[in-house]
XYZ file of C-alpha atoms in Angstrom:
774
model
C 5.580 -11.615 9.530
C 3.094 -13.535 11.726
C 3.452 -17.172 13.453
C 2.380 -18.258 16.558
C 3.800 -20.746 18.161
C 3.035 -24.794 16.208
C 3.650 -28.092 17.403
C 6.979 -28.314 16.555
C 8.404 -25.086 18.629
C 6.540 -26.977 21.546
C 7.582 -30.113 21.509
C 11.200 -28.649 21.429
C 11.286 -26.105 23.951
C 9.278 -29.712 25.636
C 12.437 -31.779 25.411
C 15.091 -28.478 26.221
C 13.071 -28.398 29.220
C 13.474 -31.712 30.138
C 16.570 -32.114 29.145
C 18.316 -28.885 31.379
C 16.300 -30.312 34.166
C 17.982 -34.140 33.873
C 21.305 -32.300 33.713
C 20.545 -30.366 36.467
C 20.116 -33.313 38.321
C 22.368 -35.336 37.071
C 24.993 -32.700 37.849
C 23.173 -32.009 41.830
C 23.661 -36.161 42.541
C 26.998 -36.558 41.229
C 28.475 -33.063 43.587
C 25.755 -34.714 46.827
C 27.657 -38.256 45.966
C 31.548 -36.743 45.820
C 30.741 -34.158 48.945
C 28.274 -36.022 51.567
C 28.543 -39.524 50.510
C 25.549 -42.663 49.180
C 24.048 -42.531 51.928
C 23.131 -38.582 51.657
C 22.633 -38.908 47.522
C 20.368 -41.563 47.832
C 18.317 -39.127 50.138
C 17.956 -36.521 47.499
C 18.070 -39.204 44.816
C 13.781 -39.949 46.466
C 13.222 -36.244 46.402
C 14.245 -36.136 42.659
C 12.024 -39.326 41.769
C 8.889 -36.886 43.185
C 9.891 -34.394 39.951
C 9.638 -37.215 38.098
C 6.725 -38.275 39.626
C 5.251 -34.553 38.293
C 6.786 -34.632 35.365
C 3.587 -35.856 32.624
C 1.047 -33.956 34.578
C 3.156 -30.134 33.931
C 1.994 -30.249 30.307
C -1.827 -30.366 31.213
C -1.011 -27.984 33.752
C 0.575 -25.843 31.173
C -1.975 -26.214 28.781
C -4.561 -24.674 31.305
C -2.742 -22.542 31.884
C -1.642 -20.385 28.038
C -4.871 -18.735 26.321
C -5.517 -20.562 22.767
C -2.607 -20.462 20.475
C -3.969 -20.072 16.224
C -2.055 -23.815 15.187
C -3.981 -25.344 18.425
C -7.055 -25.708 16.063
C -7.948 -26.110 12.896
C -11.918 -25.553 12.120
C -13.972 -22.252 12.590
C -16.796 -21.559 12.707
C -19.255 -20.013 9.622
C -19.414 -16.787 11.955
C -15.457 -16.147 12.100
C -15.500 -16.869 8.466
C -17.392 -14.613 7.821
C -16.438 -12.056 10.046
C -12.652 -12.440 8.508
C -14.051 -12.167 4.947
C -15.635 -8.669 6.294
C -12.365 -7.751 7.522
C -10.259 -8.586 4.749
C -12.689 -7.089 1.798
C -12.352 -4.132 4.083
C -8.489 -3.683 4.111
C -8.223 -4.963 0.494
C -10.551 -1.923 -0.891
C -8.760 0.831 1.126
C -5.076 -0.346 -0.189
C -6.022 -0.476 -4.023
C -8.233 2.527 -2.996
C -5.166 4.531 -1.678
C -2.548 2.412 -4.416
C -4.950 3.098 -7.262
C -4.715 6.781 -6.482
C -1.356 7.002 -5.879
C -0.738 5.601 -9.594
C -3.690 8.165 -11.297
C -4.942 5.002 -13.126
C -8.103 6.657 -13.388
C -7.712 10.375 -13.275
C -9.350 11.503 -14.795
C -10.081 8.066 -16.066
C -8.878 4.969 -17.102
C -7.111 4.254 -20.429
C -9.794 3.351 -23.054
C -7.452 -0.440 -23.513
C -9.932 -2.826 -25.527
C -8.648 -6.712 -24.433
C -10.569 -9.420 -26.070
C -9.401 -13.128 -25.933
C -6.055 -14.531 -27.583
C -6.101 -16.150 -31.448
C -2.619 -18.191 -29.768
C -2.112 -21.400 -28.858
C -2.133 -20.812 -25.640
C -5.177 -21.600 -23.955
C -7.104 -24.342 -23.193
C -10.399 -25.576 -25.509
C -13.310 -23.365 -25.497
C -16.446 -25.251 -23.952
C -13.940 -25.918 -20.827
C -14.942 -21.318 -20.611
C -18.025 -20.731 -20.997
C -20.936 -22.895 -20.193
C -22.296 -23.815 -24.221
C -25.059 -21.698 -25.444
C -27.317 -22.253 -29.063
C -27.500 -18.809 -29.767
C -23.931 -17.963 -29.350
C -23.165 -21.511 -30.495
C -24.764 -20.429 -33.629
C -23.553 -16.850 -34.315
C -19.514 -17.515 -33.496
C -19.411 -20.603 -34.070
C -19.341 -22.094 -30.565
C -16.184 -19.185 -29.986
C -16.156 -18.136 -26.310
C -16.378 -14.426 -26.350
C -14.298 -12.030 -23.570
C -14.677 -8.401 -24.523
C -13.698 -5.294 -23.096
C -12.487 -1.934 -22.416
C -10.658 -0.992 -18.844
C -12.222 2.708 -19.204
C -15.695 0.730 -19.056
C -14.586 -2.295 -16.040
C -18.067 -3.389 -15.412
C -18.276 -5.356 -18.479
C -14.887 -6.727 -17.804
C -15.821 -7.657 -14.539
C -18.768 -8.760 -15.864
C -17.186 -10.862 -18.575
C -15.050 -12.524 -15.936
C -18.404 -13.576 -13.648
C -19.194 -15.857 -16.959
C -16.439 -17.851 -16.863
C -17.191 -21.356 -15.651
C -14.563 -21.414 -13.322
C -13.953 -17.556 -14.081
C -9.868 -18.473 -14.347
C -8.616 -15.201 -15.905
C -5.191 -15.112 -17.885
C -4.174 -11.197 -17.822
C -1.029 -11.329 -21.064
C 0.175 -8.671 -24.020
C 3.370 -6.820 -24.065
C 5.165 -5.408 -21.630
C 3.695 -1.625 -20.425
C 0.172 -2.363 -22.178
C -1.316 -2.267 -18.432
C -1.949 -6.105 -17.559
C -1.364 -5.271 -13.410
C -3.660 -1.945 -14.358
C -6.747 -4.238 -15.513
C -5.893 -7.171 -12.439
C -6.128 -3.912 -9.866
C -8.858 -2.367 -11.668
C -10.383 -5.862 -11.880
C -10.102 -5.921 -7.648
C -11.487 -2.571 -7.163
C -14.374 -3.646 -9.461
C -15.428 -6.520 -7.584
C -15.196 -5.288 -4.445
C -17.186 -2.154 -5.151
C -19.505 -4.223 -6.461
C -19.641 -7.802 -5.247
C -21.812 -11.216 -5.534
C -24.045 -12.910 -2.463
C -20.864 -14.946 -1.241
C -18.613 -14.458 -3.856
C -14.879 -14.096 -2.815
C -12.406 -11.747 -2.199
C -9.790 -10.743 -5.055
C -6.406 -10.125 -3.267
C -3.681 -9.234 -5.381
C -0.746 -11.546 -4.362
C 2.975 -11.116 -6.361
C 4.348 -14.444 -7.739
C 8.273 -13.386 -6.621
C 9.459 -15.708 -4.069
C 6.641 -19.015 -4.427
C 8.956 -22.084 -5.653
C 6.494 -24.843 -6.414
C 8.940 -27.196 -5.656
C 9.323 -26.539 -2.305
C 6.042 -25.230 -0.558
C 1.806 -25.783 -1.740
C 0.369 -23.321 -3.507
C -2.346 -22.503 -0.550
C 0.134 -23.167 2.096
C 1.931 -20.380 0.947
C -1.305 -18.457 0.300
C -2.972 -18.303 3.262
C 1.139 -17.722 4.820
C 1.462 -14.504 2.453
C -2.374 -13.805 3.201
C -1.352 -13.061 7.187
C 2.022 -10.909 6.746
C 0.327 -8.552 4.615
C -2.850 -8.486 6.797
C -2.597 -9.488 10.278
C -6.067 -8.656 11.247
C -6.820 -11.966 9.872
C -4.430 -13.481 12.306
C -5.942 -12.111 16.130
C -7.074 -14.732 18.167
C -10.482 -13.194 19.363
C -10.868 -13.922 15.266
C -10.255 -17.531 16.203
C -7.375 -20.421 14.502
C -5.229 -19.597 11.527
C -8.026 -18.118 9.323
C -5.077 -17.299 6.584
C -5.567 -20.445 6.286
C -8.903 -21.892 6.769
C -9.899 -18.861 4.118
C -8.085 -19.810 1.289
C -9.256 -23.624 2.123
C -12.873 -22.623 2.122
C -12.538 -20.938 -0.685
C -13.100 -17.072 0.189
C -10.270 -15.863 -1.777
C -10.180 -14.705 -5.510
C -5.982 -14.653 -5.988
C -5.084 -12.580 -8.036
C -1.119 -13.405 -9.091
C 0.596 -10.832 -10.759
C 4.273 -11.105 -12.199
C 4.338 -14.671 -13.601
C 6.862 -12.834 -16.649
C 9.082 -12.098 -13.091
C 9.959 -15.227 -11.984
C 13.268 -17.543 -12.936
C 12.109 -19.117 -16.309
C 13.033 -22.385 -15.758
C 10.699 -22.700 -12.647
C 6.940 -20.633 -14.466
C 6.048 -23.963 -15.846
C 5.977 -25.960 -12.476
C 4.162 -23.143 -11.689
C 1.102 -23.282 -13.970
C 1.484 -26.908 -13.185
C 1.034 -26.944 -9.325
C -2.211 -24.094 -10.008
C -4.291 -26.751 -12.058
C -2.832 -29.466 -9.770
C -4.604 -27.485 -6.408
C -8.047 -26.559 -8.188
C -8.307 -22.896 -7.227
C -10.599 -21.175 -8.486
C -11.619 -18.467 -8.773
C -8.017 -17.658 -10.432
C -6.713 -14.664 -12.265
C -3.019 -14.599 -13.520
C -0.815 -11.523 -14.750
C 1.859 -12.492 -17.467
C 3.747 -11.043 -20.442
C 2.559 -12.237 -23.641
C 6.366 -13.453 -25.283
C 7.053 -15.885 -21.384
C 4.123 -17.737 -20.757
C 4.056 -18.821 -24.214
C 7.260 -19.536 -23.552
C 5.749 -22.059 -20.416
C 3.338 -23.264 -21.649
C 4.868 -25.367 -24.507
C 7.932 -25.843 -22.468
C 8.575 -28.877 -20.901
C 6.102 -30.222 -18.159
C 4.731 -26.793 -18.981
C 0.183 -27.026 -20.113
C -2.506 -23.933 -20.331
C -4.091 -22.644 -16.852
C -7.063 -24.988 -16.865
C -10.143 -23.498 -18.062
C -8.412 -19.936 -17.641
C -9.506 -17.442 -20.625
C -6.474 -15.562 -22.325
C -6.902 -12.229 -22.636
C -4.162 -10.145 -24.342
C -4.733 -6.301 -25.455
C -5.148 -5.062 -28.801
C -2.924 -2.238 -30.141
C -3.982 1.095 -28.856
C -4.623 3.821 -31.513
C -3.251 6.761 -32.545
C -6.796 7.898 -31.430
C -6.919 6.486 -28.154
C -3.385 8.270 -27.064
C -4.511 11.782 -28.850
C -7.563 11.588 -26.468
C -5.466 10.374 -23.494
C -3.653 13.717 -23.479
C -6.306 15.547 -24.470
C -8.092 15.398 -21.507
C -5.262 15.814 -18.940
C -3.658 18.599 -21.248
C -4.696 22.304 -20.416
C -8.185 22.890 -22.851
C -5.681 25.327 -24.774
C -2.055 23.783 -24.766
C 0.712 26.078 -25.613
C 4.071 25.364 -27.211
C 4.407 22.049 -29.604
C 0.898 19.969 -27.840
C -0.712 21.055 -30.841
C 1.881 19.807 -33.527
C 2.653 16.757 -31.293
C -1.685 15.824 -31.493
C -1.627 16.387 -35.272
C 2.110 13.838 -35.954
C -0.500 11.313 -33.806
C -3.921 11.961 -36.024
C -1.614 12.511 -39.198
C 1.657 10.014 -39.030
C 0.757 6.833 -37.588
C 4.671 5.069 -38.673
C 6.416 8.144 -36.432
C 8.649 6.954 -34.394
C 6.582 8.633 -31.635
C 4.117 8.175 -32.948
C 4.061 4.656 -32.043
C 6.066 5.021 -29.185
C 3.024 6.161 -27.340
C 1.376 3.500 -28.337
C 1.302 1.615 -25.112
C 0.100 2.657 -21.476
C 3.405 3.632 -19.772
C 4.732 5.490 -22.326
C 2.251 7.699 -22.445
C 1.824 7.948 -18.614
C 5.388 8.498 -19.052
C 4.569 11.522 -20.593
C 2.086 12.798 -18.717
C 4.844 12.574 -15.854
C 8.225 14.447 -17.317
C 5.513 17.241 -20.127
C 2.319 18.132 -19.082
C 2.321 17.958 -15.026
C 5.850 20.188 -15.305
C 5.058 22.410 -17.723
C 6.922 21.240 -19.809
C 7.464 22.079 -23.517
C 7.692 18.581 -25.233
C 9.199 20.068 -28.566
C 12.246 17.557 -27.921
C 10.088 14.715 -28.670
C 9.647 16.294 -32.320
C 13.108 17.542 -33.463
C 14.103 15.487 -36.616
C 16.656 12.751 -36.270
C 16.770 13.151 -32.259
C 14.585 9.857 -31.990
C 14.955 6.925 -34.698
C 13.420 4.600 -32.862
C 10.785 4.267 -30.397
C 12.807 2.584 -28.448
C 14.719 6.018 -27.862
C 12.005 7.374 -26.813
C 10.957 5.973 -24.460
C 14.390 5.804 -23.210
C 14.366 9.555 -23.276
C 12.063 9.229 -21.131
C 13.275 7.453 -18.080
C 15.607 9.420 -17.917
C 14.516 12.610 -17.133
C 11.779 10.813 -15.161
C 12.800 11.404 -11.425
C 13.966 14.467 -12.071
C 10.077 15.591 -13.243
C 8.306 13.888 -10.936
C 10.843 15.161 -8.038
C 10.025 19.553 -9.500
C 6.858 18.769 -10.344
C 5.346 17.922 -7.258
C 7.241 20.089 -3.707
C 6.245 18.585 -0.011
C 3.354 18.647 1.497
C 3.466 21.121 3.909
C 1.320 20.081 6.984
C -1.253 22.469 8.891
C -1.991 22.006 12.126
C -4.750 20.747 11.786
C -4.673 18.796 8.237
C -2.743 15.333 7.866
C 0.142 14.908 4.794
C -1.124 14.923 1.552
C -1.342 11.089 0.815
C -0.059 11.774 -3.187
C 2.564 14.219 -2.333
C 5.874 13.376 -0.738
C 6.644 14.673 2.757
C 10.213 15.878 2.420
C 12.679 18.133 -0.401
C 14.312 15.347 -1.965
C 17.858 16.387 -4.344
C 16.660 14.939 -8.008
C 20.239 13.696 -9.025
C 20.686 12.372 -4.926
C 16.529 10.446 -5.780
C 17.785 9.198 -9.097
C 21.416 7.538 -7.668
C 19.746 6.307 -4.934
C 17.320 4.728 -7.348
C 19.948 3.379 -9.412
C 22.105 2.180 -6.448
C 18.534 -0.115 -5.566
C 17.892 -0.979 -8.321
C 21.090 -2.524 -9.434
C 20.284 -4.782 -5.714
C 17.615 -5.186 -7.823
C 18.843 -6.214 -10.941
C 21.879 -8.286 -9.598
C 19.611 -10.670 -7.299
C 16.639 -11.026 -10.265
C 13.989 -10.256 -8.187
C 11.720 -6.684 -8.127
C 10.536 -7.443 -4.481
C 12.691 -3.886 -2.550
C 12.108 -5.810 0.119
C 14.246 -3.728 3.368
C 14.749 -7.002 5.421
C 17.058 -8.150 2.249
C 18.862 -4.151 2.130
C 22.414 -6.307 4.105
C 22.621 -8.276 0.918
C 24.095 -5.175 -0.665
C 27.232 -6.240 1.304
C 29.774 -8.100 1.170
C 29.453 -10.799 3.949
C 32.850 -9.692 5.399
C 31.747 -6.636 6.114
C 28.149 -7.558 7.424
C 30.232 -9.518 9.949
C 32.313 -7.114 10.585
C 29.666 -4.119 11.167
C 27.881 -6.458 13.433
C 30.711 -7.728 15.369
C 31.587 -4.097 16.103
C 28.379 -2.823 16.813
C 27.242 -5.699 19.488
C 31.253 -4.935 21.393
C 30.929 -1.201 21.324
C 27.021 -1.810 23.016
C 28.675 -4.473 25.654
C 31.375 -2.630 26.403
C 29.683 0.964 26.272
C 27.214 -0.483 28.871
C 29.571 -2.494 30.780
C 32.790 -0.292 31.380
C 30.117 2.443 32.243
C 28.492 0.754 35.010
C 31.256 -1.418 36.262
C 33.953 2.071 36.622
C 31.032 3.482 38.013
C 31.406 0.904 41.118
C 35.032 0.140 41.202
C 36.413 3.156 39.196
C 37.581 4.677 36.072
C 40.405 1.766 35.768
C 38.522 -1.046 36.420
C 35.132 -0.323 33.864
C 38.597 0.687 31.251
C 39.241 -2.819 31.678
C 36.629 -4.918 32.466
C 34.463 -2.610 29.464
C 37.718 -3.118 26.569
C 37.626 -6.977 27.849
C 34.063 -7.574 27.763
C 33.407 -5.250 24.336
C 36.616 -7.681 22.697
C 34.827 -10.959 24.075
C 31.401 -9.971 22.913
C 33.027 -9.002 19.105
C 34.775 -12.554 18.561
C 31.680 -14.929 19.422
C 29.051 -12.823 17.329
C 31.844 -12.640 14.075
C 31.007 -16.289 14.261
C 27.688 -16.720 15.477
C 26.780 -14.157 11.931
C 28.908 -16.637 9.880
C 26.305 -18.456 8.989
C 24.521 -18.694 5.145
C 21.488 -17.934 6.463
C 22.527 -14.156 8.416
C 19.495 -12.547 9.451
C 15.325 -13.678 9.070
C 14.504 -14.004 5.772
C 11.218 -12.126 6.903
C 9.882 -9.190 9.886
C 8.879 -10.095 12.901
C 5.109 -8.542 14.167
C 5.499 -7.047 17.657
C 2.264 -4.887 19.161
C 2.208 -3.154 22.718
C -0.286 -1.656 22.917
C -2.489 -2.199 26.504
C -5.929 -1.053 24.924
C -8.509 -4.137 25.558
C -5.679 -7.201 25.764
C -4.812 -6.382 29.307
C -6.399 -9.950 29.889
C -4.319 -11.400 26.991
C -1.077 -10.075 28.907
C -1.835 -11.401 32.355
C -3.291 -15.139 30.797
C 0.752 -14.964 28.723
C 2.185 -14.379 31.810
C 0.342 -16.508 33.674
C 1.248 -19.273 31.397
C 4.878 -18.845 31.380
C 5.187 -18.693 34.969
C 4.815 -21.865 34.826
C 6.914 -22.812 32.436
C 9.941 -20.748 34.398
C 9.272 -23.514 37.147
C 11.503 -25.404 34.754
C 14.220 -23.332 34.526
C 13.643 -22.319 38.190
C 14.985 -26.183 39.772
C 18.130 -25.584 36.775
C 18.413 -22.248 38.410
C 18.535 -23.281 42.203
C 20.226 -26.688 41.479
C 23.418 -25.007 40.163
C 22.667 -21.675 42.559
C 22.915 -24.799 45.852
C 25.921 -26.579 44.630
C 27.705 -23.400 45.034
C 26.152 -21.490 47.509
C 24.183 -23.790 49.536
C 20.401 -24.230 50.340
C 19.885 -20.337 50.027
C 21.648 -19.474 47.556
C 19.220 -22.106 45.751
C 16.033 -20.950 46.633
C 16.616 -17.216 45.654
C 17.950 -18.873 42.492
C 16.186 -20.508 41.515
C 12.842 -17.899 42.122
C 14.322 -14.846 40.517
C 15.129 -17.266 36.917
C 11.830 -18.624 37.729
C 10.062 -15.378 37.197
C 12.476 -13.274 35.125
C 12.415 -16.616 32.692
C 8.919 -17.097 32.745
C 7.673 -13.132 32.804
C 10.832 -12.853 29.860
C 8.916 -15.869 27.212
C 5.489 -14.883 28.245
C 5.988 -10.958 27.782
C 7.843 -12.234 24.185
C 4.173 -14.604 22.898
C 1.995 -11.998 24.146
C 3.393 -8.856 21.681
C 3.144 -11.392 19.018
C 0.085 -11.325 19.100
C -2.285 -9.425 15.917
C -5.457 -7.317 16.976
C -8.675 -7.440 14.566
C -8.290 -3.729 14.072
C -4.927 -3.549 12.437
C -4.375 -2.437 8.943
C -2.469 -3.897 5.598
C 0.939 -4.462 6.186
C 3.280 -1.543 4.940
C 7.024 -1.320 4.626
C 6.863 1.014 7.621
C 4.742 -0.504 9.324
C 6.540 -4.091 9.925
C 10.521 -2.434 10.136
C 8.929 -0.896 12.890
C 7.062 -3.853 14.103
C 10.694 -6.320 13.383
C 11.921 -2.602 15.172
C 10.242 -3.294 18.933
C 9.515 -7.333 17.827
C 13.811 -6.873 19.032
C 13.894 -4.254 21.530
C 11.242 -6.510 23.414
C 13.662 -9.410 23.489
C 16.450 -7.132 23.993
C 14.615 -5.762 27.041
C 12.911 -9.019 28.263
C 15.247 -11.114 28.126
C 18.149 -8.927 29.160
C 17.086 -7.132 31.845
C 15.690 -9.829 33.553
C 18.654 -12.368 33.196
C 20.688 -9.030 34.016
C 18.559 -8.509 37.734
C 18.777 -12.677 38.254
C 21.896 -12.832 38.710
C 23.237 -8.879 39.895
C 20.109 -10.354 42.455
C 21.663 -12.843 43.862
C 24.263 -12.459 43.445
C 24.070 -8.778 45.308
C 22.674 -10.674 48.310
C 25.067 -13.298 48.700
C 27.448 -11.449 47.931
C 29.513 -14.792 45.870
C 30.855 -14.548 42.184
C 30.488 -19.057 41.653
C 27.332 -18.568 42.392
C 26.759 -15.528 40.339
C 28.162 -17.167 37.573
C 25.814 -20.766 38.319
C 22.695 -19.047 37.975
C 23.790 -17.110 35.316
C 25.078 -20.312 33.328
C 21.987 -21.478 34.024
C 19.654 -19.064 32.769
C 21.390 -17.707 29.626
C 21.998 -21.435 28.327
C 18.612 -21.913 29.070
C 17.646 -19.070 27.041
C 19.893 -19.142 24.359
C 18.892 -22.619 23.244
C 15.582 -21.960 23.778
C 15.086 -18.805 21.306
C 17.628 -21.541 18.500
C 19.947 -18.870 17.215
C 23.496 -18.723 18.602
C 23.772 -15.042 18.623
C 21.377 -15.487 21.274
C 22.669 -17.700 22.951
C 26.604 -15.660 23.285
C 23.994 -12.787 24.447
C 22.129 -14.873 27.022
C 25.531 -16.219 28.125
C 27.385 -13.161 28.462
C 24.676 -11.228 29.917
C 23.500 -13.362 32.842
C 27.396 -14.918 33.225
C 28.564 -10.991 33.434
C 26.399 -9.451 35.780
C 26.584 -12.746 38.198
C 30.837 -12.115 38.214
C 30.206 -8.173 38.433
C 28.168 -8.403 41.286
C 29.941 -10.640 43.231
C 32.708 -8.684 43.043
C 31.238 -5.282 43.947
C 30.018 -7.366 46.921
C 26.957 -5.787 47.292
C 23.016 -5.251 46.800
C 22.742 -1.994 44.820
C 25.784 -2.230 42.878
C 24.575 -6.142 41.907
C 21.226 -5.051 40.862
C 23.131 -2.053 38.546
C 25.255 -4.153 37.728
C 23.348 -6.603 36.498
C 21.556 -4.612 35.213
C 23.786 -2.750 32.962
C 25.370 -5.817 31.293
C 21.748 -8.039 31.367
C 20.524 -4.545 28.589
C 23.707 -4.651 26.943
C 23.554 -8.221 25.975
C 20.256 -7.906 25.018
C 20.949 -4.926 22.765
C 24.030 -7.092 21.479
C 21.582 -10.500 20.762
C 18.741 -7.916 19.380
C 21.593 -7.324 16.499
C 20.399 -11.167 15.380
C 16.914 -9.737 13.934
C 16.491 -8.254 10.616
C 16.443 -4.560 11.748
C 19.145 -4.252 13.509
C 21.038 -5.336 10.503
C 18.840 -3.162 7.787
C 20.520 0.019 9.885
C 23.294 -1.260 10.635
C 23.617 -1.953 6.806
C 22.198 0.939 6.352
C 24.560 3.366 8.211
C 27.641 1.798 5.832
C 25.754 2.734 2.507
C 25.002 6.146 3.309
C 28.017 6.813 4.633
C 29.272 6.020 0.878
C 26.566 8.098 -0.122
C 24.490 4.564 -2.257
C 21.669 5.399 0.012
C 19.551 7.996 2.094
C 20.637 7.757 5.528
C 16.433 7.484 5.808
C 15.708 5.068 3.323
C 12.492 4.462 4.455
C 11.341 8.262 5.009
C 12.664 8.424 0.910
C 11.508 5.151 -0.372
C 7.692 6.337 1.027
C 8.347 9.646 -0.454
C 9.217 7.097 -3.623
C 6.009 5.654 -3.649
C 3.898 8.837 -3.457
C 5.422 10.178 -6.271
C 4.172 7.098 -8.589
C 8.484 5.862 -8.601
C 7.561 2.697 -7.121
C 4.537 0.385 -5.982
C 3.676 -0.761 -2.778
C 2.336 -4.431 -2.683
C 1.957 -5.939 1.382
C 5.927 -5.312 2.432
C 7.867 -4.893 -0.023
C 8.285 -2.525 -2.944
C 9.099 -2.521 -6.325
C 10.161 -0.516 -9.150
C 6.628 0.810 -10.726
C 7.264 -1.330 -13.830
C 10.172 -3.231 -14.727
C 10.954 -1.614 -17.470
C 11.893 1.741 -15.027
C 13.867 -1.230 -13.212
C 16.152 -2.437 -15.661
C 16.563 1.269 -17.361
C 18.018 2.746 -13.717
C 20.328 -0.330 -13.135
C 21.674 -0.019 -16.722
C 21.947 4.070 -15.541
C 24.574 2.680 -12.682
C 26.132 -0.415 -14.114
C 27.081 2.006 -17.720
C 29.764 5.091 -17.687
C 28.552 6.063 -20.816
C 24.723 6.198 -20.323
C 25.410 8.086 -17.389
C 27.456 10.798 -19.330
C 25.089 10.381 -22.583
C 21.842 11.474 -20.294
C 23.577 14.085 -18.941
C 24.122 15.598 -22.021
C 20.219 14.801 -23.085
C 19.136 16.100 -20.238
C 21.465 19.521 -20.800
C 19.688 19.617 -24.371
C 16.785 19.465 -22.708
C 17.309 22.301 -20.980
C 19.066 24.554 -23.360
C 16.301 23.392 -25.619
């Protein structure tokens, strides 16, 4: 997730730094008073007063050095808004052109689904939808008209633009193409824009709770997460929020029916209160009608509600004829004849939705399989049984019909074909597990950072603790063993690893656990060197506050030389670590739309960056100081100061544990080994190990731990993200921002049922065998 430091975080850091400084000065004066008497303590107190006198100017110095941050200003120029709008339009169009190609929505042409205004009592007064016209009032008795076909999307786009407030609800039965119409409208509005028209953006409604977050805030946050380029500092401050506030975004809210039932009327009420125009909403008609008429519900103000007409058998036959060869063999002529002559047959009624027509194409047309099983007398008594049959064979069909694209030396991968080979039975088992995971969590968003919810909390805590202990124990044991011998290495490695494991156990037991969202990190240097220098300079000034704390504690236990050296090292280490971490979080204007693989890789880079920045700097600081002074007490004191400051600054128990462990271990080990080179080596390795152990708090590291456990139990492949990418290319999944969703909610439910019902799985295997024999 893309975030910049807000005022609340800066106030917290400032308060923390001041608290640490006050505590350090207080402890120092108390120690002087005890050792050297009142007179000496009074002299030092006068020197300390200089720090307090200079304290009010510290924020001004920091603000002067610090680069501009998004939330400090809320005003964007018109030029910045225009540039951001152009970038957003380019990213959205590129994203959905690829998605339309993967979903094959216009291959060879969109299915002719006819749409019209609903006659159900779920719509606002007709006079609120369109501007009154005398001729229309005479011919249509005052009722507005909104008709069109999906294969003539320009007509529907014109009808949408003719609405008074451009508010539209796309409703209908499952599988009738609501999302397809929304996606095609999005592309049409972007390809043929009118001057000053807002940018349509598809946003899944899953995850929004109107009771806890305002619509505009939620929408701006979603824009920032899906399109990080909008958060580039070069474009201006907080552009996602400015685009929403200035109504330069047309939100297409997909899946009102996928929200919990009590939230649906609250969403409609919140949308009416936001005065957000224009707006497009998709929902199943039954769920939308229930939300409108439930207590607290209401119609969406000034919104036209359209629903599809039943798909005619002739339309279904025409679509199949277009995708079949000119002279189809096997049972295809008989199937087309059933569509033409028997409108009440289960097969004809089943093929009355775009979803089942797509299934027939993927299962039978694309694989070149004879559709004779669909015509077997007495095999399918209802349309639902035919749909289930198609769902059950879908995974096997798309994998066998689409062999991996073999990339040549100078040719990129084909965008709509898988890149790897997968066994169909394994693929169906993995997808069934993931579908069951989503079904049990009552969601449709397959987010990699929530995969840990598939494991019991005790198991997850144990795995994280063991991983942290092994990481720290191995690095610390090997390094210390090379300095003092294998026996010492084994002893200290086991002791350090066990300590970190025991400390990680309570640290991961909080209800929030790992992050709910992914992080953002960009380590590219091209064109960003000036920004890097600015961030490092600003945070070096901030690191001086931490250096005072480390210097005072080092001076108390090791003398003036140790105090000065410790303060300087801690200040440099802390400033560089914070500056590098903040610099990497700045997005760039040329970034593409966020995808699940992108978000995973960026979160991994963030975890690694934090581990290197804070672990290595902490370990090196402790190791360097005690390597020079050869004093374990000084190392412990300075390590304690640095580790405590870093841990509390991040506000996470895991980072506090790891910061203390790395800095203190580096200091203690360096002091015991009595040498600069050995002290640096031990400090380096212990700091790196503690940083990596602290990285266990990141979403991506927890994901990798969870994935390892699930792959051992054969629940998922070890390369899960690569498998999900191929499932998306095959059309089994759809991609929305940083999450995947199953192509249709009914596919998710069917796969989940296959996993939870052994009898169903046995029946699926029997039907599959009969289909192959046939």
